[in-house]
Short mmCIF file of N, CA and C in Angstrom, two decimals:
data_model
loop_
_atom_site.label_atom_id
_atom_site.label_comp_id
_atom_site.label_asym_id
_atom_site.label_seq_id
_atom_site.Cartn_x
_atom_site.Cartn_y
_atom_site.Cartn_z
N THR A 1453 22.44 -82.85 64.44
CA THR A 1453 21.25 -83.61 64.78
C THR A 1453 21.31 -84.02 66.24
N LEU A 1454 20.15 -84.27 66.81
CA LEU A 1454 20.06 -84.64 68.22
C LEU A 1454 20.69 -86.01 68.47
N LYS A 1455 20.45 -86.97 67.56
CA LYS A 1455 21.03 -88.29 67.71
C LYS A 1455 22.56 -88.21 67.67
N GLY A 1456 23.10 -87.41 66.74
CA GLY A 1456 24.54 -87.23 66.63
C GLY A 1456 25.13 -86.65 67.90
N LEU A 1457 24.43 -85.69 68.49
CA LEU A 1457 24.89 -85.08 69.73
C LEU A 1457 24.87 -86.09 70.88
N LYS A 1458 23.84 -86.93 70.93
CA LYS A 1458 23.77 -87.96 71.98
C LYS A 1458 24.91 -88.96 71.81
N ASP A 1459 25.18 -89.39 70.56
CA ASP A 1459 26.29 -90.31 70.30
C ASP A 1459 27.61 -89.69 70.74
N TRP A 1460 27.76 -88.42 70.45
CA TRP A 1460 28.96 -87.67 70.80
C TRP A 1460 29.13 -87.64 72.30
N LYS A 1461 28.04 -87.34 73.01
CA LYS A 1461 28.11 -87.27 74.48
C LYS A 1461 28.44 -88.63 75.07
N ALA A 1462 27.88 -89.69 74.50
CA ALA A 1462 28.19 -91.04 74.98
C ALA A 1462 29.66 -91.35 74.75
N ARG A 1463 30.19 -90.98 73.60
CA ARG A 1463 31.60 -91.22 73.29
C ARG A 1463 32.49 -90.42 74.24
N LEU A 1464 32.13 -89.15 74.49
CA LEU A 1464 32.90 -88.33 75.40
C LEU A 1464 32.88 -88.92 76.81
N SER A 1465 31.71 -89.37 77.24
CA SER A 1465 31.59 -89.99 78.55
C SER A 1465 32.53 -91.20 78.65
N TYR A 1466 32.60 -92.00 77.60
CA TYR A 1466 33.49 -93.15 77.56
C TYR A 1466 34.94 -92.69 77.73
N PHE A 1467 35.35 -91.67 76.96
CA PHE A 1467 36.73 -91.20 77.06
C PHE A 1467 37.04 -90.61 78.42
N LEU A 1468 36.09 -89.89 78.98
CA LEU A 1468 36.32 -89.30 80.30
C LEU A 1468 36.48 -90.38 81.35
N GLN A 1469 35.75 -91.47 81.22
CA GLN A 1469 35.85 -92.55 82.19
C GLN A 1469 37.07 -93.42 81.98
N ASN A 1470 37.53 -93.53 80.73
CA ASN A 1470 38.59 -94.48 80.43
C ASN A 1470 39.91 -93.86 80.06
N SER A 1471 40.01 -92.53 80.11
CA SER A 1471 41.28 -91.94 79.75
C SER A 1471 42.09 -91.65 81.00
N SER A 1472 43.38 -91.83 80.85
CA SER A 1472 44.29 -91.41 81.90
C SER A 1472 45.42 -90.70 81.19
N THR A 1473 46.03 -89.76 81.87
CA THR A 1473 47.12 -89.03 81.26
C THR A 1473 48.30 -89.98 81.16
N PRO A 1474 48.93 -90.10 79.95
CA PRO A 1474 50.06 -91.01 79.81
C PRO A 1474 51.15 -90.66 80.83
N GLY A 1475 51.70 -91.72 81.44
CA GLY A 1475 52.78 -91.53 82.38
C GLY A 1475 52.31 -91.23 83.79
N LYS A 1476 51.05 -91.00 83.99
CA LYS A 1476 50.53 -90.72 85.33
C LYS A 1476 49.81 -91.97 85.83
N PRO A 1477 49.86 -92.23 87.12
CA PRO A 1477 49.19 -93.42 87.63
C PRO A 1477 47.67 -93.32 87.46
N LYS A 1478 47.07 -94.46 87.19
CA LYS A 1478 45.61 -94.51 87.09
C LYS A 1478 45.04 -94.44 88.49
N THR A 1479 43.80 -94.06 88.58
CA THR A 1479 43.19 -93.94 89.90
C THR A 1479 42.99 -95.33 90.49
N SER A 1480 42.95 -95.39 91.80
CA SER A 1480 42.80 -96.68 92.47
C SER A 1480 41.39 -97.22 92.28
N LYS A 1481 41.23 -98.51 92.51
CA LYS A 1481 39.92 -99.13 92.34
C LYS A 1481 38.90 -98.57 93.32
N LYS A 1482 39.38 -98.15 94.50
CA LYS A 1482 38.46 -97.60 95.50
C LYS A 1482 37.78 -96.33 95.00
N SER A 1483 38.52 -95.47 94.28
CA SER A 1483 37.92 -94.23 93.82
C SER A 1483 37.14 -94.43 92.51
N LYS A 1484 37.12 -95.66 92.03
CA LYS A 1484 36.37 -96.09 90.85
C LYS A 1484 36.84 -95.46 89.56
N GLN A 1485 36.82 -94.15 89.42
CA GLN A 1485 37.26 -93.52 88.19
C GLN A 1485 37.73 -92.11 88.45
N GLN A 1486 38.49 -91.61 87.51
CA GLN A 1486 38.96 -90.25 87.60
C GLN A 1486 37.75 -89.33 87.46
N THR A 1487 37.75 -88.24 88.17
CA THR A 1487 36.62 -87.33 88.09
C THR A 1487 36.96 -86.19 87.15
N PHE A 1488 36.11 -85.97 86.18
CA PHE A 1488 36.24 -84.85 85.27
C PHE A 1488 35.04 -83.97 85.50
N ILE A 1489 35.30 -82.71 85.73
CA ILE A 1489 34.22 -81.77 85.94
C ILE A 1489 33.94 -81.05 84.64
N LYS A 1490 32.68 -81.04 84.24
CA LYS A 1490 32.30 -80.35 83.02
C LYS A 1490 32.72 -78.89 83.15
N PRO A 1491 33.39 -78.37 82.13
CA PRO A 1491 33.85 -76.98 82.23
C PRO A 1491 32.69 -76.00 82.15
N SER A 1492 32.91 -74.83 82.72
CA SER A 1492 31.93 -73.77 82.58
C SER A 1492 31.96 -73.30 81.12
N PRO A 1493 30.92 -72.64 80.65
CA PRO A 1493 30.94 -72.12 79.27
C PRO A 1493 32.17 -71.22 79.03
N GLU A 1494 32.57 -70.47 80.05
CA GLU A 1494 33.73 -69.58 79.92
C GLU A 1494 35.02 -70.39 79.72
N GLU A 1495 35.16 -71.48 80.50
CA GLU A 1495 36.34 -72.34 80.35
C GLU A 1495 36.37 -72.97 78.96
N ALA A 1496 35.22 -73.47 78.52
CA ALA A 1496 35.14 -74.09 77.20
C ALA A 1496 35.47 -73.07 76.11
N GLN A 1497 35.04 -71.84 76.28
CA GLN A 1497 35.33 -70.80 75.28
C GLN A 1497 36.83 -70.51 75.19
N LEU A 1498 37.57 -70.71 76.29
CA LEU A 1498 39.02 -70.51 76.27
C LEU A 1498 39.68 -71.45 75.25
N TRP A 1499 39.11 -72.62 75.05
CA TRP A 1499 39.69 -73.60 74.13
C TRP A 1499 39.75 -73.05 72.71
N SER A 1500 38.88 -72.11 72.39
CA SER A 1500 38.87 -71.57 71.03
C SER A 1500 39.98 -70.54 70.82
N GLU A 1501 40.61 -70.09 71.91
CA GLU A 1501 41.67 -69.09 71.80
C GLU A 1501 42.98 -69.68 71.30
N ALA A 1502 43.25 -70.93 71.67
CA ALA A 1502 44.48 -71.58 71.23
C ALA A 1502 44.34 -73.09 71.35
N PHE A 1503 44.89 -73.79 70.39
CA PHE A 1503 44.86 -75.25 70.38
C PHE A 1503 45.50 -75.80 71.66
N ASP A 1504 46.57 -75.16 72.13
CA ASP A 1504 47.24 -75.59 73.36
C ASP A 1504 46.33 -75.50 74.58
N GLU A 1505 45.43 -74.51 74.58
CA GLU A 1505 44.45 -74.38 75.69
C GLU A 1505 43.57 -75.62 75.75
N LEU A 1506 43.14 -76.08 74.59
CA LEU A 1506 42.30 -77.28 74.50
C LEU A 1506 43.07 -78.50 75.01
N LEU A 1507 44.30 -78.67 74.53
CA LEU A 1507 45.11 -79.84 74.91
C LEU A 1507 45.51 -79.83 76.38
N ALA A 1508 45.60 -78.64 76.97
CA ALA A 1508 46.00 -78.53 78.38
C ALA A 1508 44.87 -78.88 79.35
N SER A 1509 43.64 -78.88 78.86
CA SER A 1509 42.48 -79.21 79.69
C SER A 1509 42.17 -80.70 79.59
N LYS A 1510 42.06 -81.38 80.74
CA LYS A 1510 41.74 -82.82 80.70
C LYS A 1510 40.40 -83.06 80.01
N TYR A 1511 39.41 -82.25 80.34
CA TYR A 1511 38.09 -82.41 79.72
C TYR A 1511 38.18 -82.04 78.24
N GLY A 1512 38.91 -80.97 77.94
CA GLY A 1512 39.07 -80.55 76.55
C GLY A 1512 39.76 -81.61 75.72
N LEU A 1513 40.81 -82.19 76.27
CA LEU A 1513 41.54 -83.25 75.56
C LEU A 1513 40.63 -84.46 75.32
N ALA A 1514 39.88 -84.86 76.35
CA ALA A 1514 38.95 -85.99 76.20
C ALA A 1514 37.88 -85.68 75.16
N ALA A 1515 37.38 -84.45 75.17
CA ALA A 1515 36.35 -84.06 74.19
C ALA A 1515 36.94 -84.08 72.78
N PHE A 1516 38.17 -83.58 72.64
CA PHE A 1516 38.82 -83.56 71.33
C PHE A 1516 39.09 -84.98 70.84
N ARG A 1517 39.52 -85.86 71.75
CA ARG A 1517 39.75 -87.26 71.38
C ARG A 1517 38.45 -87.91 70.90
N ALA A 1518 37.36 -87.64 71.61
CA ALA A 1518 36.07 -88.20 71.20
C ALA A 1518 35.67 -87.65 69.83
N PHE A 1519 35.92 -86.37 69.62
CA PHE A 1519 35.62 -85.76 68.32
C PHE A 1519 36.43 -86.43 67.22
N LEU A 1520 37.74 -86.60 67.45
CA LEU A 1520 38.60 -87.23 66.43
C LEU A 1520 38.15 -88.66 66.16
N LYS A 1521 37.74 -89.35 67.20
CA LYS A 1521 37.25 -90.72 67.01
C LYS A 1521 36.01 -90.70 66.13
N SER A 1522 35.13 -89.72 66.34
CA SER A 1522 33.92 -89.62 65.52
C SER A 1522 34.26 -89.31 64.06
N GLU A 1523 35.44 -88.75 63.83
CA GLU A 1523 35.88 -88.42 62.47
C GLU A 1523 36.87 -89.47 61.94
N PHE A 1524 37.05 -90.54 62.68
CA PHE A 1524 37.94 -91.64 62.31
C PHE A 1524 39.39 -91.18 62.10
N CYS A 1525 39.85 -90.27 62.94
CA CYS A 1525 41.26 -89.85 62.85
C CYS A 1525 41.88 -89.70 64.23
N GLU A 1526 41.46 -90.54 65.17
CA GLU A 1526 41.97 -90.44 66.53
C GLU A 1526 43.44 -90.84 66.65
N GLU A 1527 43.98 -91.53 65.63
CA GLU A 1527 45.38 -91.93 65.71
C GLU A 1527 46.30 -90.71 65.79
N ASN A 1528 45.86 -89.57 65.25
CA ASN A 1528 46.69 -88.37 65.32
C ASN A 1528 46.90 -87.93 66.77
N ILE A 1529 45.85 -87.83 67.54
CA ILE A 1529 46.01 -87.40 68.95
C ILE A 1529 46.68 -88.50 69.76
N GLU A 1530 46.40 -89.76 69.44
CA GLU A 1530 47.04 -90.87 70.16
C GLU A 1530 48.55 -90.84 69.93
N PHE A 1531 48.96 -90.59 68.68
CA PHE A 1531 50.39 -90.48 68.37
C PHE A 1531 51.00 -89.29 69.11
N TRP A 1532 50.33 -88.16 69.07
CA TRP A 1532 50.84 -86.96 69.72
C TRP A 1532 51.01 -87.20 71.23
N LEU A 1533 50.02 -87.82 71.85
CA LEU A 1533 50.10 -88.12 73.29
C LEU A 1533 51.22 -89.12 73.59
N ALA A 1534 51.37 -90.12 72.74
CA ALA A 1534 52.44 -91.11 72.92
C ALA A 1534 53.81 -90.41 72.85
N CYS A 1535 53.94 -89.45 71.94
CA CYS A 1535 55.20 -88.69 71.83
C CYS A 1535 55.43 -87.81 73.05
N GLU A 1536 54.37 -87.20 73.56
CA GLU A 1536 54.51 -86.38 74.78
C GLU A 1536 55.01 -87.24 75.94
N ASP A 1537 54.45 -88.42 76.08
CA ASP A 1537 54.87 -89.35 77.13
C ASP A 1537 56.32 -89.79 76.88
N PHE A 1538 56.63 -90.10 75.64
CA PHE A 1538 57.96 -90.56 75.25
C PHE A 1538 59.03 -89.53 75.62
N LYS A 1539 58.76 -88.24 75.38
CA LYS A 1539 59.73 -87.18 75.66
C LYS A 1539 60.06 -87.06 77.14
N LYS A 1540 59.16 -87.55 78.01
CA LYS A 1540 59.38 -87.48 79.46
C LYS A 1540 60.18 -88.68 79.99
N THR A 1541 60.41 -89.67 79.15
CA THR A 1541 61.09 -90.90 79.56
C THR A 1541 62.58 -90.64 79.78
N LYS A 1542 63.08 -91.08 80.92
CA LYS A 1542 64.49 -90.85 81.28
C LYS A 1542 65.37 -92.08 81.00
N SER A 1543 64.88 -93.26 81.27
CA SER A 1543 65.66 -94.49 81.14
C SER A 1543 65.95 -94.82 79.67
N PRO A 1544 67.24 -95.02 79.29
CA PRO A 1544 67.57 -95.37 77.91
C PRO A 1544 66.88 -96.66 77.44
N GLN A 1545 66.73 -97.64 78.36
CA GLN A 1545 66.07 -98.89 77.99
C GLN A 1545 64.59 -98.63 77.67
N LYS A 1546 63.95 -97.84 78.52
CA LYS A 1546 62.54 -97.53 78.28
C LYS A 1546 62.37 -96.68 77.04
N LEU A 1547 63.31 -95.75 76.79
CA LEU A 1547 63.26 -94.93 75.58
C LEU A 1547 63.25 -95.83 74.35
N SER A 1548 64.15 -96.78 74.36
CA SER A 1548 64.29 -97.68 73.22
C SER A 1548 63.02 -98.51 73.00
N SER A 1549 62.48 -99.09 74.06
CA SER A 1549 61.28 -99.93 73.90
C SER A 1549 60.06 -99.09 73.53
N LYS A 1550 59.93 -97.90 74.13
CA LYS A 1550 58.81 -97.02 73.78
C LYS A 1550 58.92 -96.53 72.34
N ALA A 1551 60.15 -96.24 71.90
CA ALA A 1551 60.36 -95.78 70.51
C ALA A 1551 59.92 -96.86 69.53
N ARG A 1552 60.30 -98.11 69.81
CA ARG A 1552 59.89 -99.21 68.93
C ARG A 1552 58.38 -99.37 68.92
N LYS A 1553 57.76 -99.24 70.10
CA LYS A 1553 56.30 -99.38 70.18
C LYS A 1553 55.60 -98.28 69.38
N ILE A 1554 56.03 -97.04 69.55
CA ILE A 1554 55.43 -95.93 68.80
C ILE A 1554 55.60 -96.18 67.30
N TYR A 1555 56.79 -96.61 66.92
CA TYR A 1555 57.07 -96.86 65.50
C TYR A 1555 56.15 -97.96 64.96
N THR A 1556 56.04 -99.07 65.68
CA THR A 1556 55.21 -100.17 65.17
C THR A 1556 53.72 -99.83 65.24
N ASP A 1557 53.30 -99.08 66.26
CA ASP A 1557 51.88 -98.74 66.39
C ASP A 1557 51.41 -97.70 65.38
N PHE A 1558 52.26 -96.74 65.06
CA PHE A 1558 51.78 -95.60 64.30
C PHE A 1558 52.45 -95.33 62.96
N ILE A 1559 53.65 -95.84 62.73
CA ILE A 1559 54.39 -95.43 61.55
C ILE A 1559 54.68 -96.58 60.60
N GLU A 1560 55.08 -97.71 61.14
CA GLU A 1560 55.47 -98.85 60.33
C GLU A 1560 54.35 -99.28 59.40
N LYS A 1561 54.69 -99.54 58.16
CA LYS A 1561 53.70 -99.99 57.19
C LYS A 1561 53.09 -101.30 57.67
N GLY A 1562 51.76 -101.39 57.57
CA GLY A 1562 51.07 -102.59 58.04
C GLY A 1562 51.05 -102.66 59.55
N SER A 1563 51.00 -101.50 60.21
CA SER A 1563 51.06 -101.47 61.67
C SER A 1563 49.80 -102.05 62.30
N SER A 1564 49.89 -102.25 63.62
CA SER A 1564 48.79 -102.88 64.35
C SER A 1564 47.58 -101.96 64.50
N LYS A 1565 47.77 -100.66 64.43
CA LYS A 1565 46.64 -99.73 64.52
C LYS A 1565 46.19 -99.36 63.10
N ARG A 1566 44.97 -98.87 63.01
CA ARG A 1566 44.45 -98.40 61.73
C ARG A 1566 45.14 -97.06 61.48
N VAL A 1567 46.09 -97.06 60.56
CA VAL A 1567 46.93 -95.89 60.40
C VAL A 1567 46.62 -95.14 59.11
N LEU A 1568 45.63 -94.30 59.15
CA LEU A 1568 45.36 -93.40 58.03
C LEU A 1568 46.41 -92.31 58.05
N PHE A 1569 46.93 -92.09 59.23
CA PHE A 1569 47.91 -91.06 59.51
C PHE A 1569 49.17 -91.25 58.68
N GLN A 1570 49.49 -92.47 58.28
CA GLN A 1570 50.69 -92.73 57.50
C GLN A 1570 50.80 -91.81 56.29
N ILE A 1571 49.70 -91.55 55.67
CA ILE A 1571 49.75 -90.73 54.46
C ILE A 1571 50.16 -89.29 54.76
N ASN A 1572 50.14 -88.89 56.01
CA ASN A 1572 50.48 -87.52 56.39
C ASN A 1572 51.94 -87.36 56.81
N ILE A 1573 52.70 -88.44 56.80
CA ILE A 1573 54.12 -88.36 57.11
C ILE A 1573 54.88 -88.79 55.88
N ASP A 1574 55.72 -87.89 55.41
CA ASP A 1574 56.44 -88.18 54.17
C ASP A 1574 57.48 -89.28 54.36
N PHE A 1575 57.92 -89.84 53.26
CA PHE A 1575 58.86 -90.94 53.24
C PHE A 1575 60.16 -90.59 53.96
N GLN A 1576 60.67 -89.37 53.73
CA GLN A 1576 61.93 -88.95 54.38
C GLN A 1576 61.80 -88.97 55.90
N THR A 1577 60.68 -88.49 56.41
CA THR A 1577 60.47 -88.47 57.86
C THR A 1577 60.39 -89.89 58.40
N LYS A 1578 59.68 -90.77 57.70
CA LYS A 1578 59.59 -92.17 58.13
C LYS A 1578 60.98 -92.81 58.17
N THR A 1579 61.76 -92.56 57.13
CA THR A 1579 63.11 -93.12 57.05
C THR A 1579 63.98 -92.60 58.19
N LEU A 1580 63.89 -91.30 58.44
CA LEU A 1580 64.65 -90.67 59.53
C LEU A 1580 64.28 -91.29 60.87
N ILE A 1581 62.98 -91.49 61.10
CA ILE A 1581 62.52 -92.10 62.36
C ILE A 1581 63.05 -93.53 62.48
N ALA A 1582 62.97 -94.29 61.39
CA ALA A 1582 63.46 -95.68 61.40
C ALA A 1582 64.94 -95.71 61.80
N GLN A 1583 65.72 -94.74 61.32
CA GLN A 1583 67.14 -94.66 61.69
C GLN A 1583 67.29 -94.21 63.14
N ASN A 1584 66.53 -93.20 63.53
CA ASN A 1584 66.64 -92.64 64.88
C ASN A 1584 66.31 -93.63 65.99
N ILE A 1585 65.34 -94.51 65.75
CA ILE A 1585 64.96 -95.42 66.84
C ILE A 1585 66.00 -96.51 67.09
N GLN A 1586 66.98 -96.64 66.19
CA GLN A 1586 68.06 -97.60 66.43
C GLN A 1586 68.83 -97.22 67.70
N GLU A 1587 69.03 -95.92 67.88
CA GLU A 1587 69.64 -95.40 69.11
C GLU A 1587 68.73 -94.27 69.59
N ALA A 1588 67.67 -94.65 70.22
CA ALA A 1588 66.59 -93.73 70.57
C ALA A 1588 67.03 -92.60 71.49
N THR A 1589 66.58 -91.40 71.13
CA THR A 1589 66.73 -90.23 71.99
C THR A 1589 65.33 -89.62 72.12
N SER A 1590 65.18 -88.70 73.05
CA SER A 1590 63.85 -88.11 73.27
C SER A 1590 63.36 -87.32 72.07
N GLY A 1591 64.23 -87.02 71.10
CA GLY A 1591 63.83 -86.26 69.92
C GLY A 1591 63.53 -87.10 68.69
N CYS A 1592 63.46 -88.41 68.84
CA CYS A 1592 63.22 -89.31 67.70
C CYS A 1592 62.02 -88.93 66.82
N PHE A 1593 60.96 -88.49 67.47
CA PHE A 1593 59.70 -88.28 66.76
C PHE A 1593 59.33 -86.80 66.60
N THR A 1594 60.27 -85.91 66.93
CA THR A 1594 59.95 -84.48 66.95
C THR A 1594 59.36 -83.98 65.64
N THR A 1595 59.98 -84.30 64.52
CA THR A 1595 59.50 -83.82 63.22
C THR A 1595 58.10 -84.34 62.93
N ALA A 1596 57.90 -85.63 63.13
CA ALA A 1596 56.59 -86.23 62.87
C ALA A 1596 55.54 -85.66 63.83
N GLN A 1597 55.91 -85.48 65.09
CA GLN A 1597 54.96 -84.95 66.07
C GLN A 1597 54.54 -83.53 65.70
N LYS A 1598 55.50 -82.72 65.25
CA LYS A 1598 55.17 -81.35 64.83
C LYS A 1598 54.22 -81.35 63.63
N ARG A 1599 54.42 -82.27 62.70
CA ARG A 1599 53.55 -82.34 61.52
C ARG A 1599 52.14 -82.76 61.92
N VAL A 1600 52.03 -83.72 62.81
CA VAL A 1600 50.72 -84.19 63.26
C VAL A 1600 50.02 -83.10 64.06
N TYR A 1601 50.77 -82.40 64.91
CA TYR A 1601 50.20 -81.29 65.68
C TYR A 1601 49.63 -80.24 64.72
N SER A 1602 50.43 -79.88 63.73
CA SER A 1602 50.00 -78.88 62.75
C SER A 1602 48.76 -79.35 61.99
N LEU A 1603 48.74 -80.60 61.63
CA LEU A 1603 47.58 -81.17 60.94
C LEU A 1603 46.33 -81.06 61.81
N MET A 1604 46.44 -81.43 63.08
CA MET A 1604 45.29 -81.34 63.99
C MET A 1604 44.88 -79.88 64.19
N GLU A 1605 45.86 -79.02 64.41
CA GLU A 1605 45.58 -77.61 64.68
C GLU A 1605 44.90 -76.93 63.49
N ASN A 1606 45.32 -77.27 62.29
CA ASN A 1606 44.80 -76.60 61.09
C ASN A 1606 43.57 -77.27 60.48
N ASN A 1607 43.34 -78.53 60.79
CA ASN A 1607 42.20 -79.23 60.20
C ASN A 1607 41.14 -79.64 61.21
N ALA A 1608 41.51 -80.52 62.13
CA ALA A 1608 40.52 -81.07 63.07
C ALA A 1608 40.07 -80.04 64.11
N TYR A 1609 40.99 -79.24 64.62
CA TYR A 1609 40.66 -78.26 65.66
C TYR A 1609 39.58 -77.27 65.20
N PRO A 1610 39.70 -76.66 64.02
CA PRO A 1610 38.62 -75.76 63.58
C PRO A 1610 37.27 -76.47 63.44
N ARG A 1611 37.30 -77.72 62.97
CA ARG A 1611 36.04 -78.48 62.86
C ARG A 1611 35.48 -78.78 64.24
N PHE A 1612 36.35 -79.08 65.20
CA PHE A 1612 35.91 -79.32 66.58
C PHE A 1612 35.21 -78.08 67.12
N LEU A 1613 35.81 -76.91 66.90
CA LEU A 1613 35.23 -75.65 67.39
C LEU A 1613 33.87 -75.36 66.76
N GLU A 1614 33.63 -75.88 65.57
CA GLU A 1614 32.35 -75.69 64.89
C GLU A 1614 31.33 -76.77 65.26
N SER A 1615 31.79 -77.82 65.94
CA SER A 1615 30.92 -78.95 66.23
C SER A 1615 29.77 -78.57 67.17
N GLU A 1616 28.68 -79.27 67.02
CA GLU A 1616 27.50 -79.04 67.85
C GLU A 1616 27.82 -79.27 69.32
N PHE A 1617 28.62 -80.28 69.58
CA PHE A 1617 28.98 -80.59 70.96
C PHE A 1617 29.73 -79.43 71.61
N TYR A 1618 30.76 -78.92 70.93
CA TYR A 1618 31.53 -77.82 71.49
C TYR A 1618 30.65 -76.58 71.65
N GLN A 1619 29.84 -76.30 70.64
CA GLN A 1619 28.95 -75.14 70.72
C GLN A 1619 28.01 -75.26 71.92
N ASP A 1620 27.57 -76.49 72.17
CA ASP A 1620 26.68 -76.75 73.32
C ASP A 1620 27.40 -76.48 74.65
N LEU A 1621 28.68 -76.85 74.73
CA LEU A 1621 29.46 -76.60 75.95
C LEU A 1621 29.62 -75.10 76.24
N CYS A 1622 29.67 -74.33 75.18
CA CYS A 1622 29.89 -72.88 75.32
C CYS A 1622 28.63 -72.10 75.66
N LYS A 1623 27.48 -72.73 75.52
CA LYS A 1623 26.22 -72.03 75.81
C LYS A 1623 26.05 -71.85 77.30
N LYS A 1624 25.62 -70.68 77.66
CA LYS A 1624 25.30 -70.42 79.06
C LYS A 1624 23.95 -71.06 79.36
N PRO A 1625 23.80 -71.66 80.54
CA PRO A 1625 22.51 -72.30 80.86
C PRO A 1625 21.38 -71.25 80.84
N GLN A 1626 20.27 -71.68 80.29
CA GLN A 1626 19.10 -70.79 80.24
C GLN A 1626 18.41 -70.80 81.61
N ILE A 1627 18.16 -69.64 82.12
CA ILE A 1627 17.46 -69.53 83.41
C ILE A 1627 15.99 -69.28 83.10
N THR A 1628 15.18 -70.21 83.56
CA THR A 1628 13.75 -70.05 83.30
C THR A 1628 13.07 -69.61 84.59
N THR A 1629 12.19 -68.68 84.44
CA THR A 1629 11.46 -68.21 85.62
C THR A 1629 10.01 -68.66 85.52
N VAL A 1630 9.51 -69.07 86.64
CA VAL A 1630 8.11 -69.53 86.68
C VAL A 1630 7.28 -68.40 87.27
N PRO A 1631 6.23 -67.97 86.54
CA PRO A 1631 5.42 -66.85 87.05
C PRO A 1631 4.64 -67.20 88.29
#
């Protein structure tokens, strides 16, 4: 529907204006906001070739996040991004504090975020993570992150590719000629 597409575009615009890559500095106040250039239809079509292509594109990632938010499952991409940032952490102190934050935000029962995602991580994995974060290493969340990635790749990603918004991005602009 047209209203749904407008809502989607508004949500994407919000994510494009308010997203920053984890671990990277935010843009300065002088530049106001990060600039995202709408991809060409050809670039957008590349996203359908592989889930990693979509995640590697800043615009693609923001579009996918907006899509997941519209489906009330954005915690999956948020968890995946938090894990990507976590794996780049070098300081043992920061590893430990980030591990606890990821655990409390996304895994711990009764967590601070709306965690529908909990049902997608089995009890053994949760228990393993709870043990691993006691002495955090960059691999604490590897199993859970792989499961969430697979869930997104096999469920949400195909729906994203079928979405009206994505289909609209892939359309070549119509050239109209005036007689």
